[in-house]
Amino acid sequence: SMYEILSKAPAACLNFNCMLILLPVCRNLLSFLRGSIQFCSRTAARQLDRNLTFHKLVAYMIAFHTAVHIIAHLFNFEFFMDAQLNRNSSFLPFVLSEIGTDDNASFLNPIRSNETNPTIVMFTTIAGVTGVVITLALILIITSSMEVIRRSYFEVFWYTHHLFIIFFIGLVFHGYGRIVRGQTAGSQQTNKPHLCADRFEDWGKNESDCAVPEFAGNPPGTWKWVLGPMILYVCERLVRIYRSHQKVVITKVVMHPSKTLELQMRKKGFHMEVGQYVFIQCPSVSRHEWHPFTLTSAPEEDYFSAHIRIVGDWTQALYEACGGDKTETQEAWKLPKVAIDGPFGTASEDVFRYEVVMLVGAGIGVTPFASILKSVWYKRIQNNQEVFTKKIYFYWLCPETEAFEWFADLLQSLERQMAEKDVANFLSYNIYLTRWKETEAAHFRVHHEAENDPITGLKQKTLYGKPNWDNEFTNIASKHPGAVLFTCFPATFRLRLKTSSG
């Protein structure tokens, strides 16, 4: 029937998309591929950093094709049921339904009786039961992945997402009952459909050249599509288990203002590049949860660090485990054990390939630039001949500075060091408080005679509102025609950059 076609076409698309869905979350595999293809094409390597976007797009297509597949099968089942109920020997669907009633070997209609209904068939067949299980798992996975759930109840998202194991088990066995059936190749020789379809009343009679057709279930084929990615994913998990058992030492814990925790760590054989991130697990907090954090240290430092804002249950528990709620200094042996997976992804070493660089960060998107600014500075003071970068324009857009006071501390340190080395013009930075208007901030400066800014403590004064990008781009483009723009801002921060000025 037409509904059979409408169910089989999305099923083919589902096979293909379910083959793809696991690959973008094999982060160690992607890291290996990124390192391999970086030598051939930096652009291709950068595409691998968009793995989660691709993962979401594939998931949307799985949801869409699942919906079409289910709706088509619901109509299919009605069609099969009608064929059993309309017991008329001049009605082709009924004649086809009667085939295989005696020996049950060659039936076409999966509904074998007129004393049942599609709901009973759905819950008594392998295809029906696995279909219901797959659909329920998919609904839970997709709804718990919504941004509002992911941000507010990360644990709900994290644990529910592991229903993908049930999803894939159900998927592999979904076709095991062979409920989708077709005429066998041998039968098509003795009952040619284009000749015999209209002569069904004569099928199997002595004078007829049309034998009774024979049907067989299509063998399950989904496993061929998903077996490879499933094996790769199992290998990925084994690599993660191995890496999680490698010893990590917390060398220093720094409590920054506004409940921001800085962890400085060491791990044997750990090598990083600027702008990369790691996944951190703390077994005493949760044995299963891994959370990504951008590295804020530079490769030149003898440790690697991450700044962790305390915004949820996991981060709060880690904060307390590190003694953030205690006044006395925490003993080193009392610090919790942590496991590290990484570093991964967005290596921004391209910054060092340009003479003039413009960095734009918004909110928490400023974290990769901590690593970049530190690394560029280390390279400059070490008179490293490889550093091509001569000038950095840095823009930081932030709703409130309080949440990122640690970054202002870093800028103060850089500002002080640049003044000492007499290279103050190397870094030009602008900090914008986007939720403040100039008039609202005026009272801060009325009684403030000090040289440094009252909010950030920097010599460079904080600006208010949003920058006029046309002016900024025009000014930089006129001074440095070859300037290159790097941006990093979170999904919640809406920022339009016009590049009309070139």
Short mmCIF file of C-alpha atoms in Angstrom, two decimals:
data_model
loop_
_atom_site.label_atom_id
_atom_site.label_comp_id
_atom_site.label_asym_id
_atom_site.label_seq_id
_atom_site.Cartn_x
_atom_site.Cartn_y
_atom_site.Cartn_z
CA SER A 1 0.00 0.00 0.00
CA MET A 2 0.94 3.67 -0.23
CA TYR A 3 1.36 3.73 3.56
CA GLU A 4 3.86 0.86 3.30
CA ILE A 5 5.99 3.07 1.05
CA LEU A 6 5.52 6.03 3.41
CA SER A 7 6.77 3.90 6.31
CA LYS A 8 9.71 2.28 4.48
CA ALA A 9 11.17 5.52 3.09
CA PRO A 10 11.58 7.20 6.53
CA ALA A 11 12.87 3.84 7.87
CA ALA A 12 15.72 4.01 5.35
CA CYS A 13 16.46 7.61 6.43
CA LEU A 14 16.33 6.50 10.08
CA ASN A 15 18.92 3.80 9.43
CA PHE A 16 21.25 6.38 7.90
CA ASN A 17 20.74 9.00 10.64
CA CYS A 18 21.03 6.45 13.47
CA MET A 19 24.37 5.45 11.92
CA LEU A 20 25.51 9.11 12.19
CA ILE A 21 24.11 10.09 15.60
CA LEU A 22 26.81 8.47 17.76
CA LEU A 23 29.83 9.64 15.75
CA PRO A 24 29.74 13.36 16.74
CA VAL A 25 29.85 12.44 20.45
CA CYS A 26 32.94 10.23 20.12
CA ARG A 27 35.10 13.13 21.30
CA ASN A 28 38.36 11.17 21.47
CA LEU A 29 37.82 9.89 17.92
CA LEU A 30 37.13 13.45 16.72
CA SER A 31 40.21 14.71 18.54
CA PHE A 32 42.31 12.08 16.76
CA LEU A 33 40.75 12.99 13.38
CA ARG A 34 41.23 16.70 14.05
CA GLY A 35 44.93 16.20 14.70
CA SER A 36 45.26 14.04 11.57
CA ILE A 37 43.49 16.32 9.08
CA GLN A 38 44.89 19.55 10.53
CA PHE A 39 48.01 19.02 8.43
CA CYS A 40 45.90 18.84 5.26
CA SER A 41 43.24 21.49 5.92
CA ARG A 42 42.71 23.76 8.91
CA THR A 43 39.21 24.61 7.61
CA ALA A 44 38.21 20.93 7.57
CA ALA A 45 39.65 20.48 11.07
CA ARG A 46 37.56 23.41 12.34
CA GLN A 47 34.36 21.77 11.04
CA LEU A 48 34.90 18.96 13.56
CA ASP A 49 34.50 21.56 16.34
CA ARG A 50 30.84 21.86 15.31
CA ASN A 51 30.20 18.25 16.29
CA LEU A 52 27.37 18.99 18.76
CA THR A 53 25.52 21.16 16.23
CA PHE A 54 25.69 18.25 13.77
CA HIS A 55 24.57 15.84 16.53
CA LYS A 56 21.48 18.01 17.19
CA LEU A 57 20.61 18.33 13.48
CA VAL A 58 20.80 14.54 13.04
CA ALA A 59 18.60 14.14 16.15
CA TYR A 60 15.97 16.50 14.67
CA MET A 61 15.88 14.39 11.50
CA ILE A 62 15.53 11.19 13.54
CA ALA A 63 12.57 12.75 15.39
CA PHE A 64 10.96 13.87 12.11
CA HIS A 65 11.38 10.53 10.31
CA THR A 66 10.20 8.62 13.39
CA ALA A 67 6.98 10.67 13.43
CA VAL A 68 6.35 10.01 9.70
CA HIS A 69 7.19 6.31 10.15
CA ILE A 70 4.76 5.91 13.09
CA ILE A 71 1.89 7.78 11.41
CA ALA A 72 2.32 5.70 8.22
CA HIS A 73 2.26 2.47 10.24
CA LEU A 74 -0.88 3.52 12.13
CA PHE A 75 -2.65 3.93 8.77
CA ASN A 76 -1.02 0.67 7.66
CA PHE A 77 -2.48 -1.23 10.59
CA GLU A 78 -5.93 0.21 9.87
CA PHE A 79 -5.56 -0.90 6.27
CA PHE A 80 -4.53 -4.44 7.39
CA MET A 81 -7.44 -4.57 9.86
CA ASP A 82 -9.95 -3.47 7.22
CA ALA A 83 -8.65 -6.24 4.92
CA GLN A 84 -9.54 -8.82 7.62
CA LEU A 85 -12.91 -7.26 8.51
CA ASN A 86 -14.16 -6.78 4.93
CA ARG A 87 -14.52 -10.53 4.24
CA ASN A 88 -15.31 -10.33 0.53
CA SER A 89 -13.68 -12.81 -1.85
CA SER A 90 -13.82 -10.24 -4.69
CA PHE A 91 -11.77 -7.81 -2.53
CA LEU A 92 -8.04 -8.19 -3.32
CA PRO A 93 -6.74 -7.13 0.15
CA PHE A 94 -8.96 -9.82 1.77
CA VAL A 95 -7.74 -12.49 -0.69
CA LEU A 96 -4.13 -11.54 0.13
CA SER A 97 -4.93 -11.64 3.85
CA GLU A 98 -6.27 -15.19 3.56
CA ILE A 99 -2.95 -16.45 2.13
CA GLY A 100 -1.05 -18.41 4.76
CA THR A 101 -4.05 -18.98 7.03
CA ASP A 102 -3.62 -22.75 6.92
CA ASP A 103 0.13 -23.33 7.23
CA ASN A 104 1.06 -19.83 8.45
CA ALA A 105 4.21 -20.01 6.31
CA SER A 106 3.53 -17.51 3.54
CA PHE A 107 1.22 -14.86 4.99
CA LEU A 108 1.29 -11.21 3.88
CA ASN A 109 -1.06 -9.55 6.35
CA PRO A 110 0.58 -9.47 9.84
CA ILE A 111 -2.89 -9.22 11.40
CA ARG A 112 -3.93 -12.87 11.19
CA SER A 113 -7.46 -12.65 12.65
CA ASN A 114 -10.55 -10.45 12.46
CA GLU A 115 -11.07 -10.95 16.21
CA THR A 116 -8.24 -8.65 17.27
CA ASN A 117 -7.40 -4.97 16.89
CA PRO A 118 -4.28 -2.94 15.97
CA THR A 119 -3.57 -2.04 19.62
CA ILE A 120 -3.33 -5.72 20.67
CA VAL A 121 -1.09 -6.42 17.65
CA MET A 122 1.11 -3.46 18.63
CA PHE A 123 1.77 -4.88 22.09
CA THR A 124 2.09 -8.55 21.09
CA THR A 125 4.58 -8.30 18.23
CA ILE A 126 8.34 -7.68 18.44
CA ALA A 127 8.03 -4.75 16.02
CA GLY A 128 5.19 -3.22 18.05
CA VAL A 129 6.78 -3.55 21.49
CA THR A 130 10.24 -2.36 20.37
CA GLY A 131 8.58 0.48 18.41
CA VAL A 132 6.79 1.71 21.55
CA VAL A 133 10.00 1.43 23.62
CA ILE A 134 12.07 3.27 20.98
CA THR A 135 9.47 6.05 20.71
CA LEU A 136 9.19 6.55 24.49
CA ALA A 137 13.00 6.63 24.82
CA LEU A 138 13.24 9.14 21.97
CA ILE A 139 10.55 11.42 23.44
CA LEU A 140 12.32 11.46 26.84
CA ILE A 141 15.75 12.04 25.27
CA ILE A 142 14.54 14.95 23.12
CA THR A 143 12.42 16.68 25.77
CA SER A 144 15.18 16.48 28.40
CA SER A 145 17.65 17.92 25.87
CA MET A 146 15.79 21.22 25.60
CA GLU A 147 17.98 24.14 26.60
CA VAL A 148 15.77 25.14 29.54
CA ILE A 149 16.11 21.62 31.07
CA ARG A 150 19.80 21.30 30.19
CA ARG A 151 20.69 24.61 31.86
CA SER A 152 18.48 24.31 34.96
CA TYR A 153 18.43 20.55 35.57
CA PHE A 154 21.60 19.23 33.96
CA GLU A 155 21.45 15.93 35.87
CA VAL A 156 17.99 15.22 34.37
CA PHE A 157 19.42 15.76 30.88
CA TRP A 158 22.57 13.76 31.64
CA TYR A 159 20.92 10.62 33.01
CA THR A 160 17.92 10.64 30.64
CA HIS A 161 20.26 10.90 27.67
CA HIS A 162 21.61 7.46 28.54
CA LEU A 163 18.30 5.99 27.40
CA PHE A 164 20.07 5.93 24.02
CA ILE A 165 21.29 2.45 25.07
CA ILE A 166 17.65 1.24 25.25
CA PHE A 167 16.96 3.09 21.98
CA PHE A 168 19.71 1.26 20.10
CA ILE A 169 18.86 -2.16 21.55
CA GLY A 170 15.22 -1.65 20.49
CA LEU A 171 16.34 -0.39 17.08
CA VAL A 172 18.46 -3.47 16.33
CA PHE A 173 15.61 -5.86 17.26
CA HIS A 174 12.81 -3.78 15.72
CA GLY A 175 12.88 -5.69 12.42
CA TYR A 176 13.52 -9.09 14.01
CA GLY A 177 9.84 -10.13 13.75
CA ARG A 178 9.92 -9.57 9.97
CA ILE A 179 6.56 -7.84 9.98
CA VAL A 180 7.32 -6.02 6.70
CA ARG A 181 6.88 -8.68 4.05
CA GLY A 182 7.21 -9.02 0.29
CA GLN A 183 6.71 -11.52 -2.52
CA THR A 184 9.63 -13.91 -2.90
CA ALA A 185 11.80 -13.86 -6.04
CA GLY A 186 10.76 -17.43 -6.94
CA SER A 187 7.07 -16.60 -6.54
CA GLN A 188 7.41 -13.62 -8.88
CA GLN A 189 8.22 -16.06 -11.69
CA THR A 190 5.04 -18.13 -11.16
CA ASN A 191 2.86 -15.13 -10.24
CA LYS A 192 4.01 -12.08 -12.13
CA PRO A 193 2.44 -9.13 -10.27
CA HIS A 194 1.88 -6.93 -13.35
CA LEU A 195 0.02 -9.77 -15.12
CA CYS A 196 -1.67 -11.58 -12.22
CA ALA A 197 -2.75 -8.76 -9.90
CA ASP A 198 -6.15 -8.34 -11.61
CA ARG A 199 -6.73 -12.13 -12.02
CA PHE A 200 -6.61 -12.98 -8.30
CA GLU A 201 -9.84 -15.05 -8.47
CA ASP A 202 -8.03 -17.61 -10.72
CA TRP A 203 -4.84 -17.92 -8.62
CA GLY A 204 -3.78 -21.56 -8.20
CA LYS A 205 -6.43 -23.04 -10.53
CA ASN A 206 -5.35 -25.74 -13.03
CA GLU A 207 -6.03 -23.72 -16.19
CA SER A 208 -4.48 -20.54 -14.74
CA ASP A 209 -0.83 -19.57 -15.31
CA CYS A 210 -0.88 -17.57 -12.04
CA ALA A 211 0.08 -19.58 -8.96
CA VAL A 212 -0.82 -18.49 -5.42
CA PRO A 213 1.90 -15.97 -4.51
CA GLU A 214 4.31 -16.69 -1.69
CA PHE A 215 5.56 -14.06 0.73
CA ALA A 216 8.49 -13.81 3.13
CA GLY A 217 9.54 -11.30 5.76
CA ASN A 218 12.34 -8.90 4.93
CA PRO A 219 15.40 -9.75 7.04
CA PRO A 220 16.34 -7.09 9.64
CA GLY A 221 18.95 -4.72 8.17
CA THR A 222 19.32 -1.92 10.71
CA TRP A 223 22.16 -3.71 12.53
CA LYS A 224 24.33 -3.38 9.40
CA TRP A 225 24.02 0.42 9.64
CA VAL A 226 24.54 0.89 13.37
CA LEU A 227 26.96 -1.90 14.30
CA GLY A 228 30.07 0.03 13.17
CA PRO A 229 29.26 3.26 15.08
CA MET A 230 28.22 1.19 18.13
CA ILE A 231 31.63 -0.56 18.18
CA LEU A 232 33.38 2.82 17.77
CA TYR A 233 31.34 4.25 20.64
CA VAL A 234 32.19 1.28 22.91
CA CYS A 235 35.89 1.85 22.09
CA GLU A 236 35.37 5.56 22.90
CA ARG A 237 33.94 4.68 26.31
CA LEU A 238 36.83 2.29 27.02
CA VAL A 239 39.33 5.08 26.17
CA ARG A 240 37.44 7.41 28.54
CA ILE A 241 37.57 4.80 31.34
CA TYR A 242 41.31 4.38 30.80
CA ARG A 243 41.92 8.15 30.81
CA SER A 244 39.71 8.64 33.87
CA HIS A 245 42.08 6.39 35.84
CA GLN A 246 45.18 8.44 34.97
CA LYS A 247 46.36 10.36 38.02
CA VAL A 248 45.54 14.07 38.24
CA VAL A 249 47.01 16.25 40.99
CA ILE A 250 45.30 19.48 42.09
CA THR A 251 48.28 21.77 42.79
CA LYS A 252 46.31 24.86 43.80
CA VAL A 253 42.73 25.94 44.50
CA VAL A 254 41.94 29.66 44.19
CA MET A 255 38.62 31.07 45.38
CA HIS A 256 37.84 34.11 43.25
CA PRO A 257 35.11 36.67 44.06
CA SER A 258 31.48 35.91 43.14
CA LYS A 259 31.89 32.17 43.75
CA THR A 260 34.29 31.32 40.94
CA LEU A 261 36.58 28.38 41.64
CA GLU A 262 39.96 28.10 39.92
CA LEU A 263 41.53 24.64 39.83
CA GLN A 264 45.20 24.41 38.90
CA MET A 265 46.14 20.82 38.03
CA ARG A 266 48.92 18.62 36.70
CA LYS A 267 48.74 15.33 34.82
CA LYS A 268 51.58 13.30 33.38
CA GLY A 269 51.87 13.65 29.61
CA PHE A 270 49.24 16.41 29.41
CA HIS A 271 49.82 18.78 26.46
CA MET A 272 47.44 21.61 25.60
CA GLU A 273 46.99 24.36 23.04
CA VAL A 274 45.28 27.71 23.55
CA GLY A 275 41.48 27.74 23.44
CA GLN A 276 41.08 24.02 24.18
CA TYR A 277 38.76 22.49 26.79
CA VAL A 278 38.71 19.45 29.06
CA PHE A 279 35.98 17.32 30.65
CA ILE A 280 36.22 17.16 34.43
CA GLN A 281 34.77 14.40 36.62
CA CYS A 282 34.82 14.40 40.40
CA PRO A 283 33.98 10.87 41.69
CA SER A 284 33.14 12.13 45.21
CA VAL A 285 30.45 14.38 43.65
CA SER A 286 29.21 12.08 40.87
CA ARG A 287 30.76 8.93 39.41
CA HIS A 288 29.11 9.38 36.03
CA GLU A 289 28.97 13.10 35.24
CA TRP A 290 31.62 14.76 33.07
CA HIS A 291 31.42 18.53 32.56
CA PRO A 292 33.33 20.57 29.93
CA PHE A 293 35.45 23.58 30.97
CA THR A 294 37.66 25.81 28.85
CA LEU A 295 41.31 25.81 29.87
CA THR A 296 42.34 29.24 31.13
CA SER A 297 46.05 28.46 31.48
CA ALA A 298 48.66 28.97 28.76
CA PRO A 299 50.69 26.08 27.28
CA GLU A 300 53.85 27.77 28.64
CA GLU A 301 52.72 27.34 32.26
CA ASP A 302 53.71 24.25 34.25
CA TYR A 303 50.08 23.48 35.14
CA PHE A 304 46.67 23.61 33.45
CA SER A 305 43.73 25.43 34.97
CA ALA A 306 39.97 25.88 34.64
CA HIS A 307 37.75 28.55 36.15
CA ILE A 308 34.45 27.09 37.35
CA ARG A 309 31.46 29.30 38.11
CA ILE A 310 29.22 27.94 40.86
CA VAL A 311 25.83 27.85 39.12
CA GLY A 312 24.34 24.38 39.76
CA ASP A 313 24.26 21.31 42.01
CA TRP A 314 27.43 19.71 40.60
CA THR A 315 29.52 22.89 40.69
CA GLN A 316 28.23 23.70 44.20
CA ALA A 317 29.20 20.21 45.43
CA LEU A 318 32.67 20.58 43.85
CA TYR A 319 33.03 24.04 45.45
CA GLU A 320 32.25 22.58 48.90
CA ALA A 321 34.52 19.55 48.33
CA CYS A 322 37.40 21.95 47.59
CA GLY A 323 36.68 23.86 50.81
CA GLY A 324 35.11 26.90 49.16
CA ASP A 325 32.65 27.30 52.04
CA LYS A 326 35.39 27.08 54.69
CA THR A 327 37.49 29.99 55.94
CA GLU A 328 40.66 28.00 56.73
CA THR A 329 43.04 26.77 54.02
CA GLN A 330 42.22 23.28 52.79
CA GLU A 331 44.95 20.67 53.26
CA ALA A 332 46.24 19.18 49.99
CA TRP A 333 45.39 15.61 51.02
CA LYS A 334 41.79 16.65 51.77
CA LEU A 335 41.19 17.93 48.23
CA PRO A 336 38.88 15.71 46.16
CA LYS A 337 40.17 13.42 43.42
CA VAL A 338 39.36 14.55 39.90
CA ALA A 339 39.59 12.84 36.52
CA ILE A 340 40.35 14.64 33.27
CA ASP A 341 39.42 13.72 29.69
CA GLY A 342 41.05 15.87 27.04
CA PRO A 343 42.15 18.36 25.95
CA PHE A 344 39.79 18.68 22.99
CA GLY A 345 38.66 20.85 20.16
CA THR A 346 38.84 24.48 19.35
CA ALA A 347 42.58 25.06 19.38
CA SER A 348 42.97 28.77 18.52
CA GLU A 349 46.64 28.61 17.63
CA ASP A 350 45.67 30.38 14.39
CA VAL A 351 45.84 33.60 16.44
CA PHE A 352 49.64 33.42 16.25
CA ARG A 353 49.60 33.37 12.44
CA TYR A 354 48.35 36.97 12.10
CA GLU A 355 50.07 40.28 12.76
CA VAL A 356 46.92 42.06 13.97
CA VAL A 357 44.15 40.17 15.78
CA MET A 358 40.73 41.30 17.01
CA LEU A 359 39.25 39.16 19.81
CA VAL A 360 35.57 39.55 20.74
CA GLY A 361 34.25 37.66 23.77
CA ALA A 362 30.86 37.91 25.48
CA GLY A 363 29.99 36.76 28.99
CA ILE A 364 31.47 33.37 29.84
CA GLY A 365 32.74 33.24 26.23
CA VAL A 366 35.75 35.19 27.51
CA THR A 367 37.39 32.08 29.01
CA PRO A 368 39.33 30.92 25.89
CA PHE A 369 40.83 34.40 25.58
CA ALA A 370 42.40 34.09 29.04
CA SER A 371 44.56 31.31 27.62
CA ILE A 372 45.25 33.19 24.37
CA LEU A 373 46.23 36.49 26.04
CA LYS A 374 48.49 34.74 28.55
CA SER A 375 50.16 32.62 25.86
CA VAL A 376 50.78 35.57 23.51
CA TRP A 377 52.27 37.50 26.43
CA TYR A 378 54.58 34.63 27.42
CA LYS A 379 55.76 34.34 23.84
CA ARG A 380 56.43 38.08 23.65
CA ILE A 381 58.46 38.31 26.88
CA GLN A 382 60.44 35.22 25.91
CA ASN A 383 61.32 36.96 22.61
CA ASN A 384 59.94 33.97 20.78
CA GLN A 385 60.65 34.53 17.08
CA GLU A 386 57.64 32.43 16.04
CA VAL A 387 55.17 35.03 17.34
CA PHE A 388 53.96 36.98 14.38
CA THR A 389 51.29 38.83 16.41
CA LYS A 390 52.22 42.47 16.97
CA LYS A 391 48.90 43.95 18.08
CA ILE A 392 45.76 42.61 19.79
CA TYR A 393 42.42 44.42 19.99
CA PHE A 394 40.34 42.79 22.69
CA TYR A 395 36.62 43.42 23.30
CA TRP A 396 34.75 41.96 26.24
CA LEU A 397 30.96 42.38 26.41
CA CYS A 398 29.49 41.47 29.76
CA PRO A 399 26.06 42.01 31.39
CA GLU A 400 27.72 42.37 34.84
CA THR A 401 31.40 42.23 35.73
CA GLU A 402 30.84 40.59 39.13
CA ALA A 403 30.57 37.09 37.70
CA PHE A 404 33.94 37.41 35.96
CA GLU A 405 36.07 39.38 38.41
CA TRP A 406 38.78 36.74 38.05
CA PHE A 407 39.21 37.85 34.44
CA ALA A 408 39.61 41.49 35.49
CA ASP A 409 42.37 40.23 37.84
CA LEU A 410 44.11 38.59 34.88
CA LEU A 411 43.85 41.78 32.80
CA GLN A 412 45.24 43.82 35.71
CA SER A 413 48.22 41.45 35.90
CA LEU A 414 48.83 41.71 32.15
CA GLU A 415 48.46 45.50 32.26
CA ARG A 416 51.03 45.72 35.08
CA GLN A 417 53.50 43.43 33.29
CA MET A 418 53.13 45.35 30.00
CA ALA A 419 53.84 48.62 31.80
CA GLU A 420 56.97 47.09 33.37
CA LYS A 421 58.22 45.87 29.98
CA ASP A 422 57.23 49.17 28.33
CA VAL A 423 55.00 47.52 25.70
CA ALA A 424 51.69 49.00 26.82
CA ASN A 425 50.47 49.45 23.22
CA PHE A 426 50.66 45.72 22.46
CA LEU A 427 47.18 45.04 23.89
CA SER A 428 44.28 47.42 23.35
CA TYR A 429 41.19 46.32 25.25
CA ASN A 430 37.63 47.57 25.70
CA ILE A 431 35.24 46.28 28.35
CA TYR A 432 31.55 46.95 27.81
CA LEU A 433 28.86 46.53 30.48
CA THR A 434 25.95 45.83 28.17
CA ARG A 435 23.12 46.15 30.72
CA TRP A 436 24.31 49.52 31.99
CA LYS A 437 23.64 52.87 30.37
CA GLU A 438 26.19 55.68 30.56
CA THR A 439 23.77 57.78 32.68
CA GLU A 440 23.23 54.93 35.18
CA ALA A 441 26.97 54.48 35.64
CA ALA A 442 27.76 58.19 36.01
CA HIS A 443 27.39 58.19 39.81
CA PHE A 444 30.23 55.67 40.07
CA ARG A 445 32.68 58.17 38.71
CA VAL A 446 31.44 61.39 40.30
CA HIS A 447 33.37 60.88 43.54
CA HIS A 448 36.01 58.61 42.11
CA GLU A 449 39.25 60.50 41.54
CA ALA A 450 41.52 57.45 41.33
CA GLU A 451 43.42 56.66 38.17
CA ASN A 452 41.99 53.16 37.83
CA ASP A 453 38.43 52.27 36.85
CA PRO A 454 36.14 51.85 39.91
CA ILE A 455 34.54 48.65 38.58
CA THR A 456 37.42 46.64 37.08
CA GLY A 457 40.42 48.30 38.75
CA LEU A 458 42.01 48.73 35.31
CA LYS A 459 43.59 51.85 33.85
CA GLN A 460 41.35 51.45 30.81
CA LYS A 461 37.90 52.81 31.71
CA THR A 462 34.86 50.56 31.43
CA LEU A 463 32.39 51.48 28.67
CA TYR A 464 28.62 51.15 28.91
CA GLY A 465 25.97 49.83 26.53
CA LYS A 466 26.92 48.05 23.32
CA PRO A 467 29.78 48.95 20.97
CA ASN A 468 29.13 50.53 17.59
CA TRP A 469 30.65 47.77 15.50
CA ASP A 470 30.63 49.77 12.26
CA ASN A 471 32.86 52.38 13.88
CA GLU A 472 35.11 49.80 15.55
CA PHE A 473 35.61 47.80 12.35
CA THR A 474 36.19 50.95 10.28
CA ASN A 475 38.83 52.25 12.70
CA ILE A 476 40.72 48.96 12.90
CA ALA A 477 40.41 48.27 9.14
CA SER A 478 41.81 51.74 8.33
CA LYS A 479 44.83 51.19 10.62
CA HIS A 480 45.38 47.49 9.83
CA PRO A 481 43.85 46.24 6.53
CA GLY A 482 44.86 42.63 7.29
CA ALA A 483 43.27 42.34 10.76
CA VAL A 484 41.54 39.03 11.57
CA LEU A 485 38.48 38.58 13.82
CA PHE A 486 38.07 35.76 16.39
CA THR A 487 34.81 35.52 18.37
CA CYS A 488 33.51 33.43 21.25
CA PHE A 489 30.19 33.97 23.01
CA PRO A 490 27.59 31.72 24.63
CA ALA A 491 24.27 30.76 23.01
CA THR A 492 22.33 32.95 25.45
CA PHE A 493 24.21 36.07 24.33
CA ARG A 494 22.72 37.53 21.16
CA LEU A 495 25.38 39.54 19.33
CA ARG A 496 25.25 40.80 15.74
CA LEU A 497 28.57 41.63 14.13
CA LYS A 498 28.30 43.59 10.89
CA THR A 499 31.39 43.32 8.72
CA SER A 500 30.40 45.92 6.13
CA SER A 501 33.67 47.77 6.78
CA GLY A 502 35.73 44.76 5.71
#
